[in-house]
XYZ file of C-alpha atoms in Angstrom:
689
model
C 83.835 53.624 75.855
C 82.510 55.120 72.616
C 84.227 58.367 71.591
C 84.079 60.949 68.812
C 86.066 64.038 67.867
C 84.513 67.378 68.780
C 85.015 70.651 66.886
C 84.167 74.205 67.893
C 84.878 77.128 65.559
C 83.927 80.748 66.212
C 84.143 82.780 63.003
C 84.197 86.530 63.473
C 85.549 89.849 62.303
C 89.289 90.455 62.619
C 90.478 89.687 66.155
C 93.116 91.815 67.972
C 96.388 90.414 66.570
C 98.474 90.977 69.709
C 95.995 89.060 71.848
C 95.044 86.345 69.375
C 97.386 83.641 70.699
C 96.439 84.435 74.295
C 92.718 84.202 73.437
C 93.281 80.877 71.697
C 95.129 79.448 74.686
C 92.438 80.700 77.068
C 89.623 79.173 75.000
C 91.243 75.732 74.835
C 92.064 75.865 78.555
C 88.523 76.833 79.612
C 86.988 74.132 77.407
C 89.410 71.580 78.863
C 88.475 72.687 82.372
C 84.725 72.501 81.666
C 84.987 69.038 80.083
C 86.899 67.770 83.108
C 84.332 69.369 85.420
C 81.590 67.518 83.525
C 83.570 64.272 83.946
C 83.892 63.792 80.188
C 87.105 62.031 79.210
C 89.090 62.920 76.079
C 92.487 62.207 74.558
C 93.897 65.648 73.742
C 92.989 69.155 72.612
C 94.264 71.081 69.586
C 93.714 74.797 69.212
C 93.586 76.933 66.076
C 93.602 80.706 65.689
C 93.603 83.067 62.716
C 92.484 86.710 62.436
C 88.937 85.556 61.590
C 88.502 82.486 63.773
C 89.133 80.700 67.072
C 88.757 76.927 67.006
C 89.240 73.949 69.293
C 89.436 70.291 68.257
C 88.957 67.685 71.014
C 90.075 64.182 70.042
C 88.221 61.092 71.270
C 85.696 62.812 73.497
C 83.483 60.391 75.453
C 79.908 60.344 74.155
C 78.465 59.930 77.647
C 79.332 60.701 81.233
C 80.184 57.673 83.394
C 77.540 56.427 85.819
C 78.021 58.040 89.224
C 76.974 57.300 92.801
C 75.351 60.237 94.542
C 74.626 60.524 98.256
C 71.414 62.314 99.273
C 71.006 63.484 102.821
C 67.629 62.968 104.434
C 66.097 63.906 107.767
C 67.868 63.500 111.075
C 67.788 60.116 112.804
C 65.534 61.590 115.512
C 62.997 62.619 112.866
C 63.367 59.418 110.818
C 62.761 56.892 113.645
C 60.563 56.872 116.702
C 61.509 55.621 120.192
C 61.078 52.010 119.073
C 63.339 52.592 116.030
C 60.335 52.270 113.746
C 60.619 54.366 110.544
C 58.451 57.490 110.612
C 56.494 59.040 107.772
C 59.492 61.324 107.130
C 61.713 58.285 106.675
C 59.213 56.555 104.341
C 58.830 59.739 102.313
C 62.596 60.170 101.887
C 63.040 56.490 100.882
C 60.243 56.783 98.352
C 61.792 59.912 96.816
C 65.040 57.985 96.392
C 63.299 54.941 94.939
C 64.568 52.569 97.654
C 63.208 50.822 100.728
C 63.818 52.099 104.265
C 66.106 49.113 104.854
C 68.506 50.426 102.199
C 68.982 53.766 103.966
C 72.218 54.432 105.856
C 73.021 56.469 108.941
C 75.969 58.859 109.028
C 77.393 61.081 111.731
C 78.020 64.735 110.889
C 79.007 67.796 112.889
C 75.296 68.622 113.197
C 74.327 65.150 114.385
C 73.203 61.865 112.834
C 71.288 61.862 109.552
C 69.959 59.211 107.193
C 71.470 58.971 103.730
C 70.655 57.261 100.470
C 73.051 56.207 97.698
C 71.624 56.700 94.209
C 73.092 55.414 90.975
C 72.889 58.342 88.575
C 73.270 57.478 84.876
C 75.585 59.713 82.879
C 74.139 62.305 80.504
C 74.769 62.322 76.774
C 77.672 64.539 75.713
C 75.573 65.935 72.848
C 73.150 67.390 75.401
C 75.887 68.742 77.670
C 78.048 70.478 75.073
C 76.018 73.703 74.535
C 76.152 74.582 78.249
C 79.822 73.537 78.476
C 80.765 75.884 75.627
C 78.610 78.719 76.999
C 80.334 78.402 80.365
C 83.778 78.299 78.735
C 83.060 81.426 76.665
C 82.006 83.377 79.765
C 85.443 82.727 81.295
C 87.423 84.169 78.372
C 89.561 87.217 79.259
C 87.735 89.790 77.128
C 88.024 93.166 78.914
C 86.888 95.049 75.790
C 84.084 92.803 74.548
C 81.646 94.033 71.905
C 77.908 93.663 71.399
C 76.294 93.672 67.968
C 72.868 93.172 66.456
C 69.773 92.973 68.664
C 70.930 90.227 71.058
C 72.639 90.559 74.421
C 75.711 88.336 73.905
C 79.191 89.857 74.092
C 82.404 88.726 72.386
C 85.756 90.181 71.387
C 84.480 90.889 67.872
C 81.102 90.425 66.110
C 80.528 86.737 65.301
C 79.496 85.636 61.770
C 79.378 81.840 62.029
C 79.658 78.973 64.522
C 80.640 75.330 64.016
C 79.643 72.782 66.680
C 80.248 69.174 65.606
C 80.478 65.911 67.529
C 81.748 63.335 65.100
C 79.774 63.809 61.903
C 76.787 65.174 63.792
C 75.816 68.797 64.263
C 75.382 69.858 67.878
C 72.087 71.797 67.803
C 72.700 75.046 69.654
C 72.717 78.815 69.358
C 75.908 80.504 70.561
C 76.739 84.212 70.516
C 73.579 84.891 68.528
C 74.382 82.362 65.763
C 72.888 78.951 64.996
C 75.575 76.293 64.868
C 76.332 74.707 61.499
C 78.910 72.450 59.859
C 80.224 75.123 57.490
C 83.388 77.203 57.847
C 84.785 79.903 55.598
C 88.123 80.210 53.871
C 90.368 83.195 53.206
C 88.402 86.448 52.973
C 89.644 87.159 49.407
C 91.019 83.879 48.058
C 88.095 81.690 49.161
C 85.176 83.699 50.580
C 82.683 80.870 49.994
C 81.522 78.420 52.659
C 83.348 75.109 53.107
C 81.457 72.068 54.386
C 83.242 70.213 57.195
C 82.183 66.559 57.085
C 84.109 65.497 60.193
C 86.156 67.427 62.818
C 89.442 65.727 61.998
C 89.325 67.140 58.434
C 88.985 70.750 59.631
C 92.618 71.874 59.432
C 93.293 70.084 56.135
C 90.134 71.484 54.495
C 91.055 75.048 55.420
C 94.578 74.584 54.047
C 93.685 72.880 50.749
C 90.356 74.549 49.980
C 90.297 77.750 51.987
C 93.939 78.948 51.718
C 94.090 79.307 55.510
C 96.845 78.002 57.792
C 94.700 77.491 60.889
C 97.389 76.439 63.401
C 98.912 79.561 64.980
C 102.288 77.977 65.810
C 102.672 76.399 62.367
C 101.777 79.690 60.692
C 104.260 81.608 62.865
C 107.112 79.227 62.058
C 106.241 79.281 58.347
C 106.388 83.087 58.393
C 109.757 82.935 60.171
C 111.142 80.535 57.557
C 109.789 82.618 54.669
C 111.261 85.837 56.114
C 114.676 84.256 56.623
C 114.657 82.790 53.122
C 113.637 86.103 51.491
C 116.186 88.089 53.527
C 119.047 85.699 52.728
C 119.291 87.139 49.208
C 120.209 90.557 50.719
C 121.582 89.784 54.157
C 119.897 88.620 57.349
C 116.459 89.507 58.738
C 116.078 91.105 62.171
C 113.147 89.181 63.619
C 111.518 90.753 66.657
C 109.552 87.978 68.397
C 106.803 90.337 69.516
C 106.339 91.648 65.987
C 106.394 88.101 64.598
C 103.634 87.152 67.043
C 101.587 90.190 66.005
C 102.030 89.606 62.263
C 101.053 85.949 62.722
C 97.829 87.232 64.230
C 97.207 89.455 61.201
C 97.464 86.958 58.333
C 95.846 83.646 57.353
C 97.869 82.984 54.199
C 101.312 84.616 54.569
C 103.016 85.957 51.449
C 106.501 87.506 51.730
C 107.619 90.548 49.728
C 110.839 92.590 49.864
C 110.873 96.383 49.622
C 113.514 99.076 49.991
C 113.805 102.629 51.317
C 116.060 105.562 50.469
C 119.661 104.883 51.467
C 120.005 108.430 52.876
C 117.872 107.387 55.854
C 120.608 104.999 56.965
C 122.222 108.052 58.586
C 119.507 107.921 61.256
C 120.168 105.831 64.396
C 119.382 102.184 63.573
C 116.876 101.963 66.461
C 114.872 104.767 64.804
C 114.751 102.893 61.489
C 113.798 99.598 63.129
C 111.112 101.164 65.323
C 109.608 103.139 62.432
C 109.326 100.024 60.278
C 108.005 97.931 63.166
C 105.448 100.375 64.568
C 104.037 101.884 61.395
C 104.202 99.110 58.809
C 104.846 95.884 60.769
C 107.823 95.141 58.543
C 111.104 93.378 59.319
C 114.475 95.119 58.687
C 117.465 93.460 57.035
C 121.095 93.752 58.182
C 124.429 92.729 56.688
C 126.988 90.332 58.167
C 128.484 93.146 60.268
C 125.125 93.918 61.833
C 124.631 97.193 59.929
C 121.179 97.917 58.549
C 120.588 97.647 54.826
C 118.001 99.776 52.957
C 115.588 96.829 52.633
C 112.648 95.460 54.584
C 110.395 92.387 54.588
C 106.620 92.727 54.153
C 104.277 89.953 55.349
C 101.143 90.203 53.244
C 97.843 88.349 53.682
C 97.137 87.979 49.977
C 98.709 86.593 46.819
C 98.395 89.762 44.787
C 98.146 89.681 41.008
C 100.395 92.729 41.079
C 102.876 92.255 43.972
C 104.973 95.164 42.702
C 102.084 97.485 43.461
C 101.931 96.186 47.059
C 105.683 96.718 47.458
C 105.567 100.254 46.015
C 102.697 101.160 48.374
C 104.669 99.979 51.402
C 107.832 101.731 50.195
C 105.935 104.990 49.805
C 104.621 104.792 53.379
C 107.984 103.709 54.863
C 109.865 106.518 53.115
C 107.304 109.062 54.303
C 107.537 107.782 57.883
C 111.328 107.825 57.793
C 111.241 111.382 56.430
C 109.131 112.336 59.464
C 111.583 110.572 61.783
C 114.496 112.384 60.147
C 112.696 115.691 60.687
C 112.111 114.907 64.375
C 115.749 113.864 64.822
C 117.151 117.010 63.190
C 114.838 119.191 65.283
C 115.850 117.440 68.495
C 119.556 117.932 67.796
C 119.036 121.705 67.847
C 118.390 121.629 71.607
C 120.879 120.066 74.029
C 119.709 117.656 76.711
C 120.657 120.124 79.436
C 118.548 122.843 77.829
C 115.573 120.491 77.948
C 115.611 120.438 81.760
C 113.198 123.415 82.111
C 110.719 121.619 79.831
C 110.788 118.626 82.215
C 109.263 121.009 84.747
C 106.088 121.034 82.629
C 105.678 117.239 82.872
C 104.112 115.793 86.033
C 105.832 112.702 87.451
C 103.111 112.232 90.063
C 100.745 114.898 91.322
C 101.936 114.664 94.948
C 105.595 114.111 94.050
C 106.235 116.931 91.604
C 107.522 117.061 88.045
C 110.039 115.081 86.040
C 112.491 117.959 86.626
C 112.140 117.363 90.367
C 112.712 113.650 89.835
C 115.792 114.284 87.673
C 117.364 116.402 90.419
C 116.623 113.731 93.020
C 118.207 111.070 90.791
C 121.210 113.397 90.395
C 121.746 113.528 94.177
C 121.046 109.857 94.817
C 123.256 108.681 91.943
C 126.144 110.726 93.394
C 125.494 109.195 96.832
C 125.592 105.653 95.388
C 128.698 106.449 93.316
C 130.530 107.462 96.489
C 129.583 104.172 98.157
C 130.878 102.046 95.270
C 133.952 104.227 94.562
C 133.165 105.558 91.085
C 133.142 109.135 89.768
C 130.461 111.083 91.678
C 130.354 113.974 89.193
C 129.734 111.657 86.228
C 127.018 109.844 88.173
C 125.337 113.122 89.105
C 125.525 114.350 85.509
C 124.035 111.140 84.125
C 121.283 111.244 86.740
C 120.406 114.865 85.941
C 120.160 114.228 82.173
C 118.574 110.763 82.429
C 115.010 111.927 81.710
C 115.665 114.836 79.340
C 114.953 112.889 76.147
C 111.380 112.294 77.355
C 110.483 115.787 76.109
C 112.070 115.274 72.675
C 109.970 114.977 69.527
C 111.385 111.558 68.708
C 110.456 110.001 72.069
C 107.039 111.668 71.915
C 106.480 109.849 68.603
C 108.155 106.590 69.710
C 108.022 106.184 73.523
C 109.936 102.885 73.361
C 113.021 104.877 72.287
C 113.321 106.556 75.713
C 116.913 106.386 76.871
C 118.110 105.294 73.451
C 117.547 108.753 71.958
C 119.057 110.310 75.075
C 122.188 108.284 74.323
C 122.508 109.704 70.791
C 121.660 113.245 71.883
C 124.243 113.061 74.697
C 126.934 112.043 72.220
C 125.906 114.908 69.966
C 126.193 117.270 72.975
C 129.713 115.896 73.604
C 128.794 114.509 77.010
C 131.247 111.883 78.376
C 130.639 108.448 76.775
C 129.861 106.880 80.169
C 127.161 109.496 80.773
C 125.605 108.770 77.367
C 125.627 105.023 78.068
C 124.088 105.545 81.507
C 121.208 107.544 79.995
C 120.486 104.652 77.646
C 121.038 101.779 80.068
C 119.429 103.102 83.244
C 116.078 101.662 82.096
C 117.586 98.157 82.227
C 116.373 95.630 83.208
C 112.983 96.418 81.639
C 111.431 93.041 82.461
C 112.215 89.776 84.219
C 115.253 88.135 82.643
C 116.259 91.252 80.684
C 119.918 92.261 80.383
C 121.457 94.476 83.078
C 123.321 97.783 82.653
C 126.819 97.013 81.384
C 128.894 99.497 83.404
C 128.806 100.639 87.026
C 127.786 104.213 86.205
C 124.710 102.957 84.347
C 123.924 100.621 87.243
C 124.286 103.511 89.661
C 121.694 105.662 87.832
C 119.388 102.664 87.298
C 119.285 101.944 91.038
C 118.849 105.629 91.926
C 115.886 105.996 89.543
C 114.091 102.947 90.927
C 114.796 103.719 94.590
C 113.434 107.243 94.106
C 110.234 105.889 92.575
C 109.681 103.284 95.300
C 110.240 105.769 98.127
C 107.958 108.344 96.492
C 105.028 106.056 95.695
C 105.112 104.167 99.006
C 105.641 107.542 100.692
C 102.222 108.717 99.443
C 100.639 105.416 100.540
C 100.135 103.978 97.052
C 101.879 100.622 97.554
C 100.883 97.795 95.176
C 97.810 95.859 96.274
C 96.917 92.403 94.985
C 97.568 92.271 91.264
C 97.420 96.064 90.921
C 100.802 97.737 90.536
C 100.260 100.846 88.347
C 103.722 102.266 89.042
C 105.487 98.909 88.424
C 107.114 98.972 91.868
C 107.541 95.197 91.987
C 109.462 95.279 88.720
C 111.528 98.222 90.019
C 112.381 96.356 93.229
C 113.423 93.249 91.322
C 115.560 95.397 89.011
C 117.367 96.920 92.015
C 118.016 93.487 93.528
C 119.270 91.967 90.287
C 121.633 94.893 89.657
C 123.078 94.876 93.181
C 123.462 91.095 93.378
C 124.471 90.204 89.832
C 126.757 93.246 89.406
C 128.184 92.533 92.914
C 127.533 96.014 94.297
C 127.631 96.171 98.074
C 125.152 98.803 99.323
C 123.278 99.302 102.584
C 119.726 99.272 101.256
C 118.231 100.870 104.359
C 120.717 103.758 104.274
C 120.005 104.203 100.565
C 116.245 104.385 101.165
C 116.682 106.956 103.918
C 118.895 109.056 101.648
C 116.235 108.909 98.926
C 113.553 109.934 101.428
C 115.605 112.951 102.508
C 115.968 114.070 98.879
C 112.246 114.782 98.599
C 111.502 118.485 98.975
C 107.936 117.697 100.023
C 107.154 115.888 103.265
C 105.918 112.402 102.461
C 102.670 111.507 104.266
C 103.916 108.018 105.182
C 106.346 108.590 108.069
C 107.420 104.904 107.978
C 108.232 105.024 104.269
C 111.858 103.851 104.625
C 110.923 100.819 106.740
C 107.985 99.894 104.522
C 110.052 100.317 101.354
C 112.778 98.096 102.822
C 110.219 95.405 103.713
C 108.675 95.708 100.242
C 112.026 95.132 98.508
C 112.932 92.248 100.832
C 109.573 90.641 100.014
C 110.485 90.832 96.317
C 113.819 89.239 97.210
C 111.924 86.381 98.871
C 109.792 85.924 95.734
C 112.923 85.988 93.547
C 114.582 83.239 95.586
C 111.350 81.251 95.530
C 111.463 81.326 91.710
C 115.040 80.073 91.937
C 113.763 77.194 94.135
C 115.657 78.338 97.227
C 113.820 76.720 100.202
C 111.798 79.150 102.318
C 113.615 77.871 105.426
C 116.955 79.008 103.973
C 115.586 82.476 103.220
C 114.066 82.802 106.698
C 117.312 81.621 108.327
C 119.257 84.398 106.594
C 116.528 86.996 107.130
C 116.767 86.366 110.869
C 120.296 87.839 110.821
C 118.865 91.107 109.365
C 121.353 91.847 106.552
C 120.612 95.212 104.912
C 122.899 94.642 101.916
C 121.240 92.499 99.167
C 124.641 91.268 97.932
C 125.547 90.245 101.477
C 122.134 88.581 101.778
C 122.828 86.562 98.638
C 126.241 85.449 99.888
C 124.644 84.215 103.100
C 121.968 82.347 101.113
C 124.655 80.543 99.124
C 126.625 79.791 102.298
C 123.586 78.267 104.017
C 122.755 76.222 100.907
C 126.317 74.856 100.938
C 126.082 74.229 104.675
C 122.999 72.056 104.075
C 125.091 69.705 101.920
C 127.440 68.948 104.842
C 126.863 65.681 106.762
C 126.767 67.605 110.063
C 124.066 70.045 108.892
C 120.913 68.305 110.155
C 122.359 67.545 113.589
C 123.684 71.092 113.996
C 120.371 72.599 112.921
C 118.560 70.435 115.484
C 121.088 71.352 118.177
C 120.722 75.061 117.380
C 116.962 74.720 117.618
C 117.346 73.075 121.017
C 119.660 75.868 122.141
C 117.243 78.493 120.836
C 114.303 76.955 122.710
C 116.278 76.763 125.975
C 117.462 80.372 125.700
C 113.983 81.691 124.860
C 112.579 80.157 128.041
C 115.460 81.417 130.178
C 115.958 84.868 128.632
C 115.564 86.596 132.001
C 118.504 84.665 133.497
C 120.961 85.535 130.727
C 121.301 89.300 131.027
C 124.999 90.161 130.451
C 126.359 86.975 132.009
C 129.876 85.993 130.895
C 131.345 82.476 130.866
C 133.225 81.499 134.031
C 135.443 78.468 133.387
C 135.917 77.891 137.130
C 132.250 76.878 137.383
C 132.664 74.015 134.891
C 132.525 70.598 136.531
C 132.726 68.345 133.465
C 135.091 67.729 130.560
C 132.166 68.243 128.162
C 131.794 71.876 129.276
C 135.531 72.564 128.980
C 135.635 70.903 125.541
C 132.761 72.954 124.141
C 134.072 76.221 125.646
C 137.590 75.626 124.297
C 136.295 74.688 120.842
C 134.050 77.774 120.800
C 136.942 80.057 121.692
C 139.180 78.461 119.059
C 136.527 78.608 116.340
C 135.276 82.097 117.270
C 138.533 83.838 116.358
C 138.776 82.036 113.019
C 135.056 82.458 112.179
C 135.020 86.146 113.106
C 137.902 86.797 110.705
C 136.049 84.941 107.943
C 132.867 86.866 108.812
C 134.670 90.197 108.344
C 135.764 89.004 104.883
C 132.152 87.927 104.127
C 133.425 84.393 103.501
C 130.303 82.885 104.985
C 130.607 79.541 103.217
C 133.971 78.799 104.811
C 132.809 80.181 108.164
C 129.845 77.785 108.317
C 132.084 74.926 107.212
C 134.369 75.708 110.145
C 131.404 75.814 112.528
C 130.334 72.369 111.312
C 133.299 70.962 113.252
C 131.477 71.920 116.483
C 128.994 69.075 115.997
C 130.944 66.594 118.140
C 131.561 68.841 121.180
C 127.917 70.025 121.031
C 126.651 66.409 120.965
C 128.923 65.473 123.889
C 127.763 68.536 125.846
C 124.070 67.673 125.520
C 124.770 63.983 126.295
C 126.810 64.661 129.423
C 125.595 67.987 130.799
C 122.287 69.003 132.389
C 121.791 72.700 131.659
C 118.850 73.479 133.949
C 120.428 72.421 137.260
C 119.293 73.776 140.627
C 122.575 75.583 141.244
C 121.833 79.090 139.915
C 125.471 80.040 139.169
C 126.146 76.838 137.214
C 122.809 77.102 135.392
C 123.456 80.701 134.321
C 127.035 79.830 133.329
C 125.845 77.006 131.088
C 123.174 79.281 129.578
C 125.914 81.836 128.846
C 127.909 79.094 127.086
C 124.922 78.193 124.925
C 124.305 81.883 124.213
C 127.882 82.229 122.925
C 127.311 79.210 120.686
C 124.085 80.712 119.308
C 125.702 84.110 118.680
C 128.553 82.518 116.754
C 126.156 80.836 114.327
C 123.575 83.653 114.170
C 126.133 86.132 112.825
C 125.523 84.455 109.468
C 122.054 82.924 109.765
C 119.682 81.356 112.252
C 120.568 77.723 111.578
C 117.854 76.555 113.987
C 115.225 77.491 111.371
C 116.599 74.785 109.057
C 115.500 72.055 111.451
């Protein structure tokens, strides 16, 4: 099959740097999807993205669709043939429209009856003719929530478009996209090479931009080059602190990265390091430098988009701005230190947490109570927990956090130390926001974990309590993230807490009556659903989760221990047979539930060795397993129960449960019920079958 490389480039005004890589990925993915939909084969796809362009290179794209067989449905058999099976006018007309004789028509049965069909060989269309519509369709699928319109045409795009390249091999694809006629000319760097560059073939695109246009078109290559340049420049002073998010953003801001090193006044090093780093990151997109001990140095790395004739001037300009910003930060910090965290509590009363749920001051007092409740359950200092909970949100009304919201908690930590609060309280104020996202670190100490859980539980109860649970992909209060944070803290920090009791305590802490009377139950189900999703990500089989869920554990840590025990149980050679036997027992007991009542086992009614053997083994194992159950050693308990496989097999081979004798039947059902109860203390093993 004949193939050629295909190139699309959309040249435009500066694209949003934080979304540039995402846009590039989306464009290549939608084009890939549309090419596959059109049944056009290709070898691979390369994507390119700079502030002024999005481009896609498709290698070895087929120049024509393959020939396809298409089935056309005609009239029903009743309409196509008369009583003598002679073709009717309807049949002749359909055959003529298909270009075949009536003898070549086929009959097929469908849900609506029998119809005549015709198979038509459809030749493939030329790729050159298909490409304009393919690209149009791909562009419509781009995630552009804030698209712009420019000029007098109706097309929308992320930014106004200045040029379009559409090439198949050496040929121009004649088309108008986003209000621009396609051409074979790209443009280089805005300042270093503003003139047009002729692209003679798609495969030369990246090389031409690099050698003639001073543009590194490949996003990943440009990002790694910037990383290497930063590290090299910083090595003369110390070591660069490279924030991956900032690196991604800077990569989206430059086409030809040039690295410069500036410095700021050493007096600003007295500020908390997070303040310095955030100021440099947010305001100037610069990278700090630290020494071998991890302490900040008064230097920073600038990533410029131009090879200036006077780089010193660029450095001085950045230094002037950085020093001014740090002077502002120092002013905010000094002002904040004049008011203690505790004295900021009244100001929290002026900030609404949620209109129906009160202010941040109300929330702080609820966290105070709930943190003390949790502290009592896990045997840590209740007064420290209450204090940390009360002060946890006070830095939100500080000048520094108003200027830099990402410093919430961190500034509270420094202000608490300044106020001579206990170190654990200061750490809890900083760490109670952890984990901030999936895979983030957890609070380091139990007091921090205590406040973190209290904060999230309070939010979940409040929001679900006013009937604003997440729906679909909408979760404005980040309840799913809060639920996952609670679960990770309790399980990974090995904190044993009754989740249902905790939710009820949180509900009772609300001074207002929550409209949702079932808030505790719904909140519990919501968190357990997040637990299910978490295990699914960890590739825990759904059957294992459902088996444990059937035993209704309210403690997430206990739930996790049962999950691990059941997973270990599945590795035992007896597991499958025991699961099947438990399922058989469960089915029998469901059908005979009315006969069970409170029936106890009567050994005098046994008339076979198999019954005696199973009853004796159950009694022997029950005492041992119950002791292990109390210690939450579920893995060993299930391993012990695995030894019941043989007596269970013998029982079902030798004994008929549903005999006519009512007393014997009920006695055998009671024996099976005891067996089921022994297993179901840990999990419903029957669900594994």
